[in-house]
GROMACS .gro file of C-alpha atoms in nm:
model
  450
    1UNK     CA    1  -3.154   2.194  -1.267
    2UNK     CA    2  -3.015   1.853  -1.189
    3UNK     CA    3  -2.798   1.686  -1.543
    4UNK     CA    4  -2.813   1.325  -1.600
    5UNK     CA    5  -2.567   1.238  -1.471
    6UNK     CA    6  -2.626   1.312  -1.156
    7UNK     CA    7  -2.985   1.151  -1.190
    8UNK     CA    8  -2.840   0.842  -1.268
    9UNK     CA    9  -2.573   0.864  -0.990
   10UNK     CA   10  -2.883   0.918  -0.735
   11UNK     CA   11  -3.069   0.641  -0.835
   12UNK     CA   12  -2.768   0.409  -0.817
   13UNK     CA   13  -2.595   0.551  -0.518
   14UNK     CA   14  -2.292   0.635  -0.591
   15UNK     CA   15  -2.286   0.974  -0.660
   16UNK     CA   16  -2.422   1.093  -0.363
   17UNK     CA   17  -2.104   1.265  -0.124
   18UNK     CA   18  -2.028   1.058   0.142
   19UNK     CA   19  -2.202   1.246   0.526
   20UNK     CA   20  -1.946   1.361   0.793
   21UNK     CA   21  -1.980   1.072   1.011
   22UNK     CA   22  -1.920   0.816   0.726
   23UNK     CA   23  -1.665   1.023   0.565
   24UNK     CA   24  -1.523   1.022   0.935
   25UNK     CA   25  -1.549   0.623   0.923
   26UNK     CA   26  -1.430   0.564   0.557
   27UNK     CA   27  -1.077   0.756   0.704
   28UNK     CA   28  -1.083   0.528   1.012
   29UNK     CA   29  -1.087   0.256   0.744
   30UNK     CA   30  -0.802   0.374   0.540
   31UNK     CA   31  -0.585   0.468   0.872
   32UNK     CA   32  -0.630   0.086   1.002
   33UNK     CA   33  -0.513  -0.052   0.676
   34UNK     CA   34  -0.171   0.074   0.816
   35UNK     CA   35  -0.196  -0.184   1.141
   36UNK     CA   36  -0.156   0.112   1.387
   37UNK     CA   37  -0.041  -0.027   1.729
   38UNK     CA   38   0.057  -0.329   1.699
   39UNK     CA   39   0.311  -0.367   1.957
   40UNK     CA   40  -0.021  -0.293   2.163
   41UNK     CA   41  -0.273  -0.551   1.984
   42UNK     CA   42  -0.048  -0.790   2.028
   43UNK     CA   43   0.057  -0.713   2.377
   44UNK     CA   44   0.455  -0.673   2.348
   45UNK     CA   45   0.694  -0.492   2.553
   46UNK     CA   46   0.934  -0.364   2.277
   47UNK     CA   47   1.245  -0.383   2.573
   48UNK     CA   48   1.191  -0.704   2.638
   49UNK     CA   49   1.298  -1.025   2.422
   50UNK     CA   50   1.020  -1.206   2.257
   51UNK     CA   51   1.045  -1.607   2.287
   52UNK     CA   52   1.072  -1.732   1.941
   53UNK     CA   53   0.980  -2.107   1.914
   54UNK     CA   54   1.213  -2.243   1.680
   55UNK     CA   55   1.068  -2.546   1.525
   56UNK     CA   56   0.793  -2.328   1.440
   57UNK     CA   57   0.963  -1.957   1.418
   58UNK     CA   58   0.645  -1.821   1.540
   59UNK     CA   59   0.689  -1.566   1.913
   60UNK     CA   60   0.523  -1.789   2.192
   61UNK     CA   61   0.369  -1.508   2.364
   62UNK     CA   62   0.235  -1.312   2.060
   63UNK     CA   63  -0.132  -1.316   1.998
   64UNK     CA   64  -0.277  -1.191   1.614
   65UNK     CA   65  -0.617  -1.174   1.688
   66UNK     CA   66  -0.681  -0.814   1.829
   67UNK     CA   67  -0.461  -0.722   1.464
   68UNK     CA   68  -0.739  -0.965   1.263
   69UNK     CA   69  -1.007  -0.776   1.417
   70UNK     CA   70  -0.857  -0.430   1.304
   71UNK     CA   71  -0.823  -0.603   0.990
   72UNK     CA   72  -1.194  -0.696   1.002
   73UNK     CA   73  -1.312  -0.361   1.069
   74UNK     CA   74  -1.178  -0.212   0.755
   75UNK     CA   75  -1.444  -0.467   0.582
   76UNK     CA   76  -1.711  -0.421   0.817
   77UNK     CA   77  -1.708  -0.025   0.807
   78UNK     CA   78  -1.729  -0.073   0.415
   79UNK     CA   79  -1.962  -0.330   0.474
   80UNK     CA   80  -2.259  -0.129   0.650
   81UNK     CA   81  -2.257   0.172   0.408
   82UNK     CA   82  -2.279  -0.056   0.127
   83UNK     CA   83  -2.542  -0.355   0.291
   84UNK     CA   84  -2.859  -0.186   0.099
   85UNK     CA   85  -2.703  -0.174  -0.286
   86UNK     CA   86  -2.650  -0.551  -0.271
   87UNK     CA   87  -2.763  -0.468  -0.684
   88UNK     CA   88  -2.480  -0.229  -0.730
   89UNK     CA   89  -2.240  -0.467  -0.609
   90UNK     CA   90  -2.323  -0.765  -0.835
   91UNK     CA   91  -2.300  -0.531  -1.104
   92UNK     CA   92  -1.971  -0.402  -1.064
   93UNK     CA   93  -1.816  -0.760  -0.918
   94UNK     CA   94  -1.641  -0.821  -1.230
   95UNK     CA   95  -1.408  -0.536  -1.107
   96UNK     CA   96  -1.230  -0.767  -0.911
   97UNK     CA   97  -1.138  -1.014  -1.149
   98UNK     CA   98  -0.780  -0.881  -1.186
   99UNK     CA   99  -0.711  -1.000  -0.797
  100UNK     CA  100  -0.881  -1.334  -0.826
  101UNK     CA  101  -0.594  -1.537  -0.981
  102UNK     CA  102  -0.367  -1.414  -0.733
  103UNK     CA  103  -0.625  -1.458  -0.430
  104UNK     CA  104  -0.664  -1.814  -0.539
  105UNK     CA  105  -0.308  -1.892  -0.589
  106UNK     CA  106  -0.226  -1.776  -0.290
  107UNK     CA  107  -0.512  -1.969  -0.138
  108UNK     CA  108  -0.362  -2.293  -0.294
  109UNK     CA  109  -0.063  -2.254  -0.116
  110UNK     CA  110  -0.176  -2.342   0.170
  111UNK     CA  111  -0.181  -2.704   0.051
  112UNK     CA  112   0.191  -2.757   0.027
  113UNK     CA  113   0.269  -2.466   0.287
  114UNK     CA  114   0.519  -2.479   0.545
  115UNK     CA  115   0.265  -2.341   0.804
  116UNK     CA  116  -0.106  -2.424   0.628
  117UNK     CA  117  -0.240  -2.224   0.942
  118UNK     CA  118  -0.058  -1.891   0.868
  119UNK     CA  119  -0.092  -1.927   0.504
  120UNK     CA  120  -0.490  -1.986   0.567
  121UNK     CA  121  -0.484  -1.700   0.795
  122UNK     CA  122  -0.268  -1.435   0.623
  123UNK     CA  123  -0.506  -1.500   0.277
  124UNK     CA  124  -0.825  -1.498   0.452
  125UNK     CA  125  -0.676  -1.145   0.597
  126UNK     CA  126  -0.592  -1.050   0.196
  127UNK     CA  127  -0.895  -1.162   0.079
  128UNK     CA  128  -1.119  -0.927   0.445
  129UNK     CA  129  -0.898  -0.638   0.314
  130UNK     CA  130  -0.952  -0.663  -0.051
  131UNK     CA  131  -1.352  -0.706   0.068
  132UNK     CA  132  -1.302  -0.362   0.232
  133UNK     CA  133  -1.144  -0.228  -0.074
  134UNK     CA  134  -1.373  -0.292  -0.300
  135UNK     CA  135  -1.664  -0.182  -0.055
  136UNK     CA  136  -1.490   0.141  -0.016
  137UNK     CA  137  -1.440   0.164  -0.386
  138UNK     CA  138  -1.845   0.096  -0.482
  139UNK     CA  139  -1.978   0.308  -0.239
  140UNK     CA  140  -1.742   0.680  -0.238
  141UNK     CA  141  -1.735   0.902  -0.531
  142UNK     CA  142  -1.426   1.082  -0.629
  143UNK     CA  143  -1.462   1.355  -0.394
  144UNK     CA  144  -1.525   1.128  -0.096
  145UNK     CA  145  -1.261   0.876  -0.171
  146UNK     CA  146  -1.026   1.125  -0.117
  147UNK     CA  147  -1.107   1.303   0.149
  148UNK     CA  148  -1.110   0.965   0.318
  149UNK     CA  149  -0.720   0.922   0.180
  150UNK     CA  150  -0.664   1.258   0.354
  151UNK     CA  151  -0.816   1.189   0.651
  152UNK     CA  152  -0.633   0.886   0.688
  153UNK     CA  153  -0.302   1.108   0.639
  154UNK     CA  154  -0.453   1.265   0.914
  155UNK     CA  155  -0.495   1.048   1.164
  156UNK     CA  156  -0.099   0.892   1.072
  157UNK     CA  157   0.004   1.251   1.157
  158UNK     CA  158  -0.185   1.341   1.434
  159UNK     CA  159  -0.143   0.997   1.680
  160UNK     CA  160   0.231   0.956   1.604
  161UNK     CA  161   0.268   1.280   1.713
  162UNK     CA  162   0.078   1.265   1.996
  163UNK     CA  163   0.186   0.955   2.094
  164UNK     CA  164   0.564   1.085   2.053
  165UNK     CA  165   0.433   1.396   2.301
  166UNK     CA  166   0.217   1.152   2.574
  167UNK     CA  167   0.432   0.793   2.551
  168UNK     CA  168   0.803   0.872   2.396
  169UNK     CA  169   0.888   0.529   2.527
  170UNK     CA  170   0.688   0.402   2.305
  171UNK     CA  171   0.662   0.602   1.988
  172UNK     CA  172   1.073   0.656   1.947
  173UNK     CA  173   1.274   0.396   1.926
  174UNK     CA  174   1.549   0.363   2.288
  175UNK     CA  175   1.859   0.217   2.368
  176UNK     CA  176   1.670  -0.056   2.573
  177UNK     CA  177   1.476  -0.162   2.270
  178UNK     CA  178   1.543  -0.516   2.325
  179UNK     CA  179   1.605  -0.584   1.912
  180UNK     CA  180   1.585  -0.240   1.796
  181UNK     CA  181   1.850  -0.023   1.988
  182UNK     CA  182   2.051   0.000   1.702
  183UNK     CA  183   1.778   0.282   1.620
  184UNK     CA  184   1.751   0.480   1.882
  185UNK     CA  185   1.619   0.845   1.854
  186UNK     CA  186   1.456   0.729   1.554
  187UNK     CA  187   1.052   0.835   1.576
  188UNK     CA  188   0.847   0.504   1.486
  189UNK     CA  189   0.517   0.668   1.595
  190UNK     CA  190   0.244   0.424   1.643
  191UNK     CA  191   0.382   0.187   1.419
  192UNK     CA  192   0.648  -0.116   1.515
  193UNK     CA  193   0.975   0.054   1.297
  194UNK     CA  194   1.104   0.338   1.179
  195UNK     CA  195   1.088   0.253   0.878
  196UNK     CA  196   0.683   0.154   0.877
  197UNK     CA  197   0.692   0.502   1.028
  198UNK     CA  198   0.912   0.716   0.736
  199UNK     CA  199   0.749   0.539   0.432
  200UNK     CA  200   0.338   0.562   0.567
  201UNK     CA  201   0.404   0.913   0.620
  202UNK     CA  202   0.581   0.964   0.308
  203UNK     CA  203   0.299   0.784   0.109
  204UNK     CA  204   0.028   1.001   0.200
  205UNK     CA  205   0.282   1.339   0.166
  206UNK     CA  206   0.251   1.173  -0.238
  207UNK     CA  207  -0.120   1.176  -0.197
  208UNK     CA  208  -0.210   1.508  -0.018
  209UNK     CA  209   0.056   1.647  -0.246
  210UNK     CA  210  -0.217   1.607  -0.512
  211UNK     CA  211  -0.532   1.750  -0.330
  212UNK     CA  212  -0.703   2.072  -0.462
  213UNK     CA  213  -0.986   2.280  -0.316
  214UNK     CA  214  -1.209   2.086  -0.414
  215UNK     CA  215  -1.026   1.775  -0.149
  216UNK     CA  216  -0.909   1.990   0.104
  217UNK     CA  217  -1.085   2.385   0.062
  218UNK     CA  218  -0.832   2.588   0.243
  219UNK     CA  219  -0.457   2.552   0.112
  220UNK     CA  220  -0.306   2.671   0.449
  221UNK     CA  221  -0.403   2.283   0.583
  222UNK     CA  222  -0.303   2.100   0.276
  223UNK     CA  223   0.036   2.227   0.322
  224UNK     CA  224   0.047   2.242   0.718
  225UNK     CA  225  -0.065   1.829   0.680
  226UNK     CA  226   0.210   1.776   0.447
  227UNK     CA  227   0.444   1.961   0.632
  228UNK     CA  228   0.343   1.733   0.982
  229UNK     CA  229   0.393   1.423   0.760
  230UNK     CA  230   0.763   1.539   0.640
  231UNK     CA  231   0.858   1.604   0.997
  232UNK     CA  232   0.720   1.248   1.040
  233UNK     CA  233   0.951   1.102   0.772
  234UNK     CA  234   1.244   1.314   0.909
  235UNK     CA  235   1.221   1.224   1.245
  236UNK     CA  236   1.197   0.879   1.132
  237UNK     CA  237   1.524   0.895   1.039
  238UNK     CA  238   1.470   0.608   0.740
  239UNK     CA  239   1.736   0.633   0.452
  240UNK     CA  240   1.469   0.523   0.210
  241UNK     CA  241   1.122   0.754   0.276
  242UNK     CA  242   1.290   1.054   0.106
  243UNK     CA  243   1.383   0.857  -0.259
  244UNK     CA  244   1.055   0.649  -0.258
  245UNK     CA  245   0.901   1.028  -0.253
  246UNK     CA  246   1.088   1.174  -0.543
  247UNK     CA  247   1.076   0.884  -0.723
  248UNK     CA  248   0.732   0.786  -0.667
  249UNK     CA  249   0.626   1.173  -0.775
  250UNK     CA  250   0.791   1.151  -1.083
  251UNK     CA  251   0.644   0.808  -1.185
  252UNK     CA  252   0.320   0.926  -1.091
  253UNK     CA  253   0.371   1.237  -1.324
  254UNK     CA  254   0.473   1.015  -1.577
  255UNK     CA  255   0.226   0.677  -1.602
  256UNK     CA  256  -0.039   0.879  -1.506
  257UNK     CA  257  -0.046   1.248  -1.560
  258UNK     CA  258   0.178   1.319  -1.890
  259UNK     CA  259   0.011   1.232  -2.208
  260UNK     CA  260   0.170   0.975  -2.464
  261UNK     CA  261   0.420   1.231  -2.613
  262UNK     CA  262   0.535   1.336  -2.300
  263UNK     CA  263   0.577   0.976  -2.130
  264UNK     CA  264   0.815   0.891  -2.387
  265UNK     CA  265   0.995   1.183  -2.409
  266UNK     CA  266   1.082   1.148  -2.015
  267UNK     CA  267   1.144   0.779  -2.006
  268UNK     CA  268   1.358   0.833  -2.295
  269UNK     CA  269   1.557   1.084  -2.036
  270UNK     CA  270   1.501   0.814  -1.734
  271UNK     CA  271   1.633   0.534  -1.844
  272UNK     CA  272   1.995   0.660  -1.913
  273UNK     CA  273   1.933   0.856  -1.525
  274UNK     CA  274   1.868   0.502  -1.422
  275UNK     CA  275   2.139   0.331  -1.571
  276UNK     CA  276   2.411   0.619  -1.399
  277UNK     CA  277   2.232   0.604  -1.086
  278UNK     CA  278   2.289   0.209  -1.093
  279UNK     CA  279   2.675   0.277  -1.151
  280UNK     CA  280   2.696   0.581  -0.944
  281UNK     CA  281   2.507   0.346  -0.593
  282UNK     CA  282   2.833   0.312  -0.464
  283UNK     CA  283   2.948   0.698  -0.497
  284UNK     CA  284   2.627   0.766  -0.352
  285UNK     CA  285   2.594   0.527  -0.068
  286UNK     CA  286   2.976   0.610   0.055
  287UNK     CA  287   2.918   1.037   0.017
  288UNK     CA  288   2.574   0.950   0.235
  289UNK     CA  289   2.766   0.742   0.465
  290UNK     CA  290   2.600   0.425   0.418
  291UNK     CA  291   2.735   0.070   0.368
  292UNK     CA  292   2.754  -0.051   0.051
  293UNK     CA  293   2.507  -0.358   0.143
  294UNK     CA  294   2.177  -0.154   0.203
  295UNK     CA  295   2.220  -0.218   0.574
  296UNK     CA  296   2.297  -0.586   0.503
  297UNK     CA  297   2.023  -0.644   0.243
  298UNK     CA  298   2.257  -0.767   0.020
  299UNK     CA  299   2.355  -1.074   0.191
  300UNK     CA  300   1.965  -1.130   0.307
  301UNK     CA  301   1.883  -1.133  -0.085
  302UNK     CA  302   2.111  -1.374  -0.151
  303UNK     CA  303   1.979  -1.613   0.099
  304UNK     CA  304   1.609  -1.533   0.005
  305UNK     CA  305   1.718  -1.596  -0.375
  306UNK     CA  306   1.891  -1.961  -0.280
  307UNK     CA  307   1.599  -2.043  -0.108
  308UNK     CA  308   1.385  -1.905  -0.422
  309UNK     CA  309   1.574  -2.161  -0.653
  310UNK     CA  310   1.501  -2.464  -0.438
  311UNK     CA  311   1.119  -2.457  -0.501
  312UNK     CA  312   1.072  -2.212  -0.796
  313UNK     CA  313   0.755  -2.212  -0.914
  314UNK     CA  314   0.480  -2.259  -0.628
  315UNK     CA  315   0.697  -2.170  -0.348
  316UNK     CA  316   0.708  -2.246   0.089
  317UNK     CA  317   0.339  -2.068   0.150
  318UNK     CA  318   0.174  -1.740   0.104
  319UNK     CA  319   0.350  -1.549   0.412
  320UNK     CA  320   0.472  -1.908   0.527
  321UNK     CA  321   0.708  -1.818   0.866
  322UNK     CA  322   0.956  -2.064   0.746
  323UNK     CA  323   0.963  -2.081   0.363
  324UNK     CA  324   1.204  -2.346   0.418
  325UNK     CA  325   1.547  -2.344   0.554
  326UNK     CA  326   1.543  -1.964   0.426
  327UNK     CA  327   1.427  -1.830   0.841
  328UNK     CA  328   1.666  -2.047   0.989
  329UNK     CA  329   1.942  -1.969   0.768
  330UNK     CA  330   1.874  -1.623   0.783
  331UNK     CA  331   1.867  -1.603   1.126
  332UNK     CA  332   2.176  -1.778   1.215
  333UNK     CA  333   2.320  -1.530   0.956
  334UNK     CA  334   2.170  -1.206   1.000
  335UNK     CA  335   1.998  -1.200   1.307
  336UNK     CA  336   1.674  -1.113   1.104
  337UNK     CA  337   1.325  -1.305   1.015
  338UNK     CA  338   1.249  -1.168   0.645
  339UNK     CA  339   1.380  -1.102   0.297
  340UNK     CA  340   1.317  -0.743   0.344
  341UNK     CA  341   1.163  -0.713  -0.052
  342UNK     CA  342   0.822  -0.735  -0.106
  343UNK     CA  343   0.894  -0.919  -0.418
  344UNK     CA  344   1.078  -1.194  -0.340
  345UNK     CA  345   0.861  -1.234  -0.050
  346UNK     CA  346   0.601  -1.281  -0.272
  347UNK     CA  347   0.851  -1.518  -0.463
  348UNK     CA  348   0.938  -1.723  -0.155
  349UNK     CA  349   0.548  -1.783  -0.033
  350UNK     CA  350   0.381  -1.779  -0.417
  351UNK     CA  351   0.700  -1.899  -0.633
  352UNK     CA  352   0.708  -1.729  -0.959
  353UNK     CA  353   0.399  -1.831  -1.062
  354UNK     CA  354   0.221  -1.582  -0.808
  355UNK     CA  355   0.500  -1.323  -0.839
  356UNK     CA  356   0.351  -1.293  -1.223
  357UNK     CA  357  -0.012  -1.357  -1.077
  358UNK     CA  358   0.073  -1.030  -0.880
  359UNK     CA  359   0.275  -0.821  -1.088
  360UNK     CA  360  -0.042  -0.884  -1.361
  361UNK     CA  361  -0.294  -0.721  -1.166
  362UNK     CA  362  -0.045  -0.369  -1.184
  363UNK     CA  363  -0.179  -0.292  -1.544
  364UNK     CA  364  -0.541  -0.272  -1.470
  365UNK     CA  365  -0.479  -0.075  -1.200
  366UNK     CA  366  -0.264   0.196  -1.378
  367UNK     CA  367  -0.528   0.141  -1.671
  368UNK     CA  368  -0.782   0.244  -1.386
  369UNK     CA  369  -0.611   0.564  -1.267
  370UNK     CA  370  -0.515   0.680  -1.601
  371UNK     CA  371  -0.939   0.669  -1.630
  372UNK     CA  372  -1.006   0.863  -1.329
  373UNK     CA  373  -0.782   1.122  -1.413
  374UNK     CA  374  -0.891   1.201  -1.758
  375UNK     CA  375  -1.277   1.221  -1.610
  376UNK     CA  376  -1.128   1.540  -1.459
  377UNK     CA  377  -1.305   1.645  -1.133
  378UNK     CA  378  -1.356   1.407  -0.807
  379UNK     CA  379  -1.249   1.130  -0.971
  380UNK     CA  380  -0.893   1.270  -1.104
  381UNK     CA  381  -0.846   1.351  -0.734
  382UNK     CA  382  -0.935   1.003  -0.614
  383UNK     CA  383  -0.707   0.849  -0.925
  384UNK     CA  384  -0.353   1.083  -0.809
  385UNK     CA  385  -0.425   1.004  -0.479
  386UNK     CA  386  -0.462   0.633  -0.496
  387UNK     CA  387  -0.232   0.583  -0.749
  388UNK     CA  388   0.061   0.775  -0.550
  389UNK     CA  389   0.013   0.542  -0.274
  390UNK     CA  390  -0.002   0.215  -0.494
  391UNK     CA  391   0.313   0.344  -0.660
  392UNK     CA  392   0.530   0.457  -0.352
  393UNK     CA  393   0.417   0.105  -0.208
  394UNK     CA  394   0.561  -0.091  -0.511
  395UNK     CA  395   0.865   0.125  -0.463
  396UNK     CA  396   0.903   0.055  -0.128
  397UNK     CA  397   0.909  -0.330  -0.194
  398UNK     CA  398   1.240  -0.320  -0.357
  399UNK     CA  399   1.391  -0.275   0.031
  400UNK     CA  400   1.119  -0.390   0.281
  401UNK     CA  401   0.880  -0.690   0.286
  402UNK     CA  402   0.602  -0.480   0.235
  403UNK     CA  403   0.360  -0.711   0.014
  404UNK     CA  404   0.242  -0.871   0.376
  405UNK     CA  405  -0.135  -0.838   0.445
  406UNK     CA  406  -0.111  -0.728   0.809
  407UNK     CA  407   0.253  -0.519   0.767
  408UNK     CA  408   0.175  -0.100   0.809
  409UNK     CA  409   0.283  -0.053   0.407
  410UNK     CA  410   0.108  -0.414   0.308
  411UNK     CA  411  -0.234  -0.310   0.434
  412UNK     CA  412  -0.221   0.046   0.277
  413UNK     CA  413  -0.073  -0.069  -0.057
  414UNK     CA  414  -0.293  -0.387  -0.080
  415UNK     CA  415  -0.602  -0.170   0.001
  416UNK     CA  416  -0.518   0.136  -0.248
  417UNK     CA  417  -0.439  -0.138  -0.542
  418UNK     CA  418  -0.780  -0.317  -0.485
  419UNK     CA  419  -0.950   0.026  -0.468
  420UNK     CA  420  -0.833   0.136  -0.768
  421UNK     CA  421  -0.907  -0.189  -0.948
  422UNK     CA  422  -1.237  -0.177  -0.797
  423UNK     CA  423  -1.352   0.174  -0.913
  424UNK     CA  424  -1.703   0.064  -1.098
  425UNK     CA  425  -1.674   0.217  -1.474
  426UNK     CA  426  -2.034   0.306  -1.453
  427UNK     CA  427  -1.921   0.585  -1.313
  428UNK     CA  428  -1.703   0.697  -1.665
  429UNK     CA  429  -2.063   0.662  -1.836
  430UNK     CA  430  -2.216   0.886  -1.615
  431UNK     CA  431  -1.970   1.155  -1.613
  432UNK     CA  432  -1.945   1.116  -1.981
  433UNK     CA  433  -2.325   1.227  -2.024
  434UNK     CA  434  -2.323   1.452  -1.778
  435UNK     CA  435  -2.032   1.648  -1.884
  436UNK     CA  436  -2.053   1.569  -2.247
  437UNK     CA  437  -1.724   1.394  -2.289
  438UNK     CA  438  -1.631   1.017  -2.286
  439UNK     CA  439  -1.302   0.970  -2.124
  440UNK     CA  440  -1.258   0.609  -2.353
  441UNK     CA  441  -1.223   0.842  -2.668
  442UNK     CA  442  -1.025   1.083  -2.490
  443UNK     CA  443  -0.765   0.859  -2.435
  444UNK     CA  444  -0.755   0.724  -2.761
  445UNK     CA  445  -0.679   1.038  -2.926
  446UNK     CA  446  -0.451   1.112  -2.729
  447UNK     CA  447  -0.308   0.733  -2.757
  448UNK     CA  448  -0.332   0.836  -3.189
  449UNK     CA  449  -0.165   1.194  -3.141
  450UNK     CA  450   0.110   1.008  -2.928
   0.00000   0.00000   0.00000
């Protein structure tokens, strides 16, 4: 005998499991939001120099447009499952209002950018890849969504270890890497750095990390995947994959998975952790053998924060190639193109009016994973998984320019943060009939107990 619920979820859609093939598809979607191959989209030979033309810091022989079109599938795979419930998404638009401001600001920017036409470009890519996001997020139910985040795990492990197996060359980094030699032996898989390589594979070891039966049926695999992925991160050799794991777990514990007691109880014991581990850096970074300027990141910052000053509050461009003087400065002193942090990227293209624009849309969608984990089931999968990449993302940023629409952590952060935004909330009244619970008064008693 069929309950409500899933009455209601057949006659809107949604609660149908995705099929194999689309299930298939939907992972496809979530592995391209990682910009797989690029050296090979845009047709570079990572030993030889690319020509950078200086007056507009752009590579002369690069060409995006095989990288938009990956971009563009990740919409139009969402796009076909979802052409026929044109109702359904109407109904749940209003989901997205968290990422309009942001979308918009960034669109703006264009107007006083330093390069309109990559501005134009890079938010018309944010605003495909947010489409595919929320596609992905009206159409899968719990269950679906994340298989589709394993499968996508999949996929990272199995190509960048075949491609390390079939074109070495390629997938590890050599000592006649024309700008990268200072990395050889260091697996970068099918991505363009080791580091795209460590922390991709370490976001979706967060993920799977998560999955129960009812996401992946037979243990032996979870584990095998997330072992494949750890060898990935290993072999990657980045300094910063391993902490964004650990820390990202234990954030994800606590925002999400602890109730209101609990959370303060270990933030209480966090903050003073934070506070030694910010006096001990330097212990730590000499005993590991590291510099004491995050591989020169301290001297980049610096620059990126001068430049910051200059035009605070609306900024060079979304993903402008110049914000400036900031390029040229930085590479005359550093021999490097970007701020390498995701946030004062954001602050150099948006200015701190769309740093805030961004950093406002991180409520709902903690507010929105919180949700799907207390409606237990599909959905709590879909929530831990999502949410683990969103976080690890965000952590990322502190060290890598990873907020950019088309960058291997961009695409899969961006996407997972408009996905959980996106969840509809129809789907909380549903499961709230059908399993006799409502996941809104749940929370508030625990929210009164706390």
């Amino acid at each position: 005998m069929k309950r409500h619920g899933d009455a209601y979820g057949a006659t809107h859609g949604w609660r149908q499991h995705a099929g194999p093939i689309e299930l298939l598809l939907f992972s496809l979607c979530v592995y391209l939001t990682t910009t797989p191959f690029l050296f090979i989209l845009t047709k570079q030979n990572p030993n030889l120099p690319a020509l950078i033309n200086v007056a507009t810091m752009q590579q002369e022989t690069q060409s995006m447009l095989l990288v938009y079109v990956v971009r563009g599938l990740v919409a139009l795979i969402g796009a076909v499952f979802v052409a026929r419930r044109l109702r359904q998404l109407k109904a749940n638009a209003r989901q997205l209002l968290p990422l309009l401001p942001f979308l918009i600001w960034a669109a703006l920017s264009s107007l006083w950018s330093d390069d309109p036409g990559v501005t134009a470009r890079s938010v018309t890519t944010l605003a495909v890849l947010w489409a595919g996001a929320y596609f992905f997020a009206v159409r899968l139910d719990g269950t679906s969504a994340a298989r589709a985040v394993v499968g996508g795990g999949a996929l990272v492990a199995a190509t960048c270890l075949g491609y390390v197996v079939v074109d070495p060359a390629y997938a590890i980094h050599q000592l006649t890497d024309a700008t990268q030699f200072v990395h050889a032996g260091a697996w970068r898989g099918v991505y363009q750095h080791k580091n795209f390589l460590g922390h991709v594979a370490g976001f979706f070891v967060m993920a799977i990390f998560w999955a129960d039966r009812s996401t992946i049926p037979w243990p032996p695999l979870k584990w095998a995947l997330i072992g494949l992925l750890l060898l990935l991160v290993i072999k990657s050799t980045s300094a910063s994959a391993v902490p964004i794991i650990l820390i990202t777990c234990a954030l994800v514990w606590i925002l999400v998975v602890a109730d209101p007691k609990q959370r303060v109880k270990a933030l209480l014991v966090l903050a003073p952790a934070i506070v030694a581990l910010y006096w001990g850096t330097t212990a730590i970074l000499t005993a590991l053998g590291r510099d004491m300027t995050f591989t020169g990141r301290t001297e980049i910052w610096q620059i990126a924060i001068d430049s910051i000053f200059t035009r605070p509050l609306q900024g060079y461009g979304f993903v402008s190639i110049s914000y400036g003087n900031f390029s040229y400065s930085l590479m005359h002193q550093a021999g490097v193109f970007d701020p390498h942090s995701a946030y004062l990227d954001l602050a150099l293209g948006t200015g701190f009016i769309g740093l805030v624009l961004f950093l406002l849309i991180l409520p709902f969608a903690w507010y929105a994973a919180r949700r799907l984990y207390l409606m237990g089931g599909g959905e709590r999968q879909a929530g831990l998984m999502l949410i683990s990449i969103t976080i690890g993302w965000l952590v990322s940023g502190f060290t890598e320019s990873s907020s950019r629409p088309l960058t291997a952590m961009g695409g899969l952060g961006l996407f997972t943060l408009a996905v959980l935004v996106s969840f509809p909330r129809s789907r909380e009244r549903a499961s709230a009939t059908a399993g006799g619970h409502n996941p809104f008064a749940e929370m508030r008693a625990r929210a009164t107990q706390g």
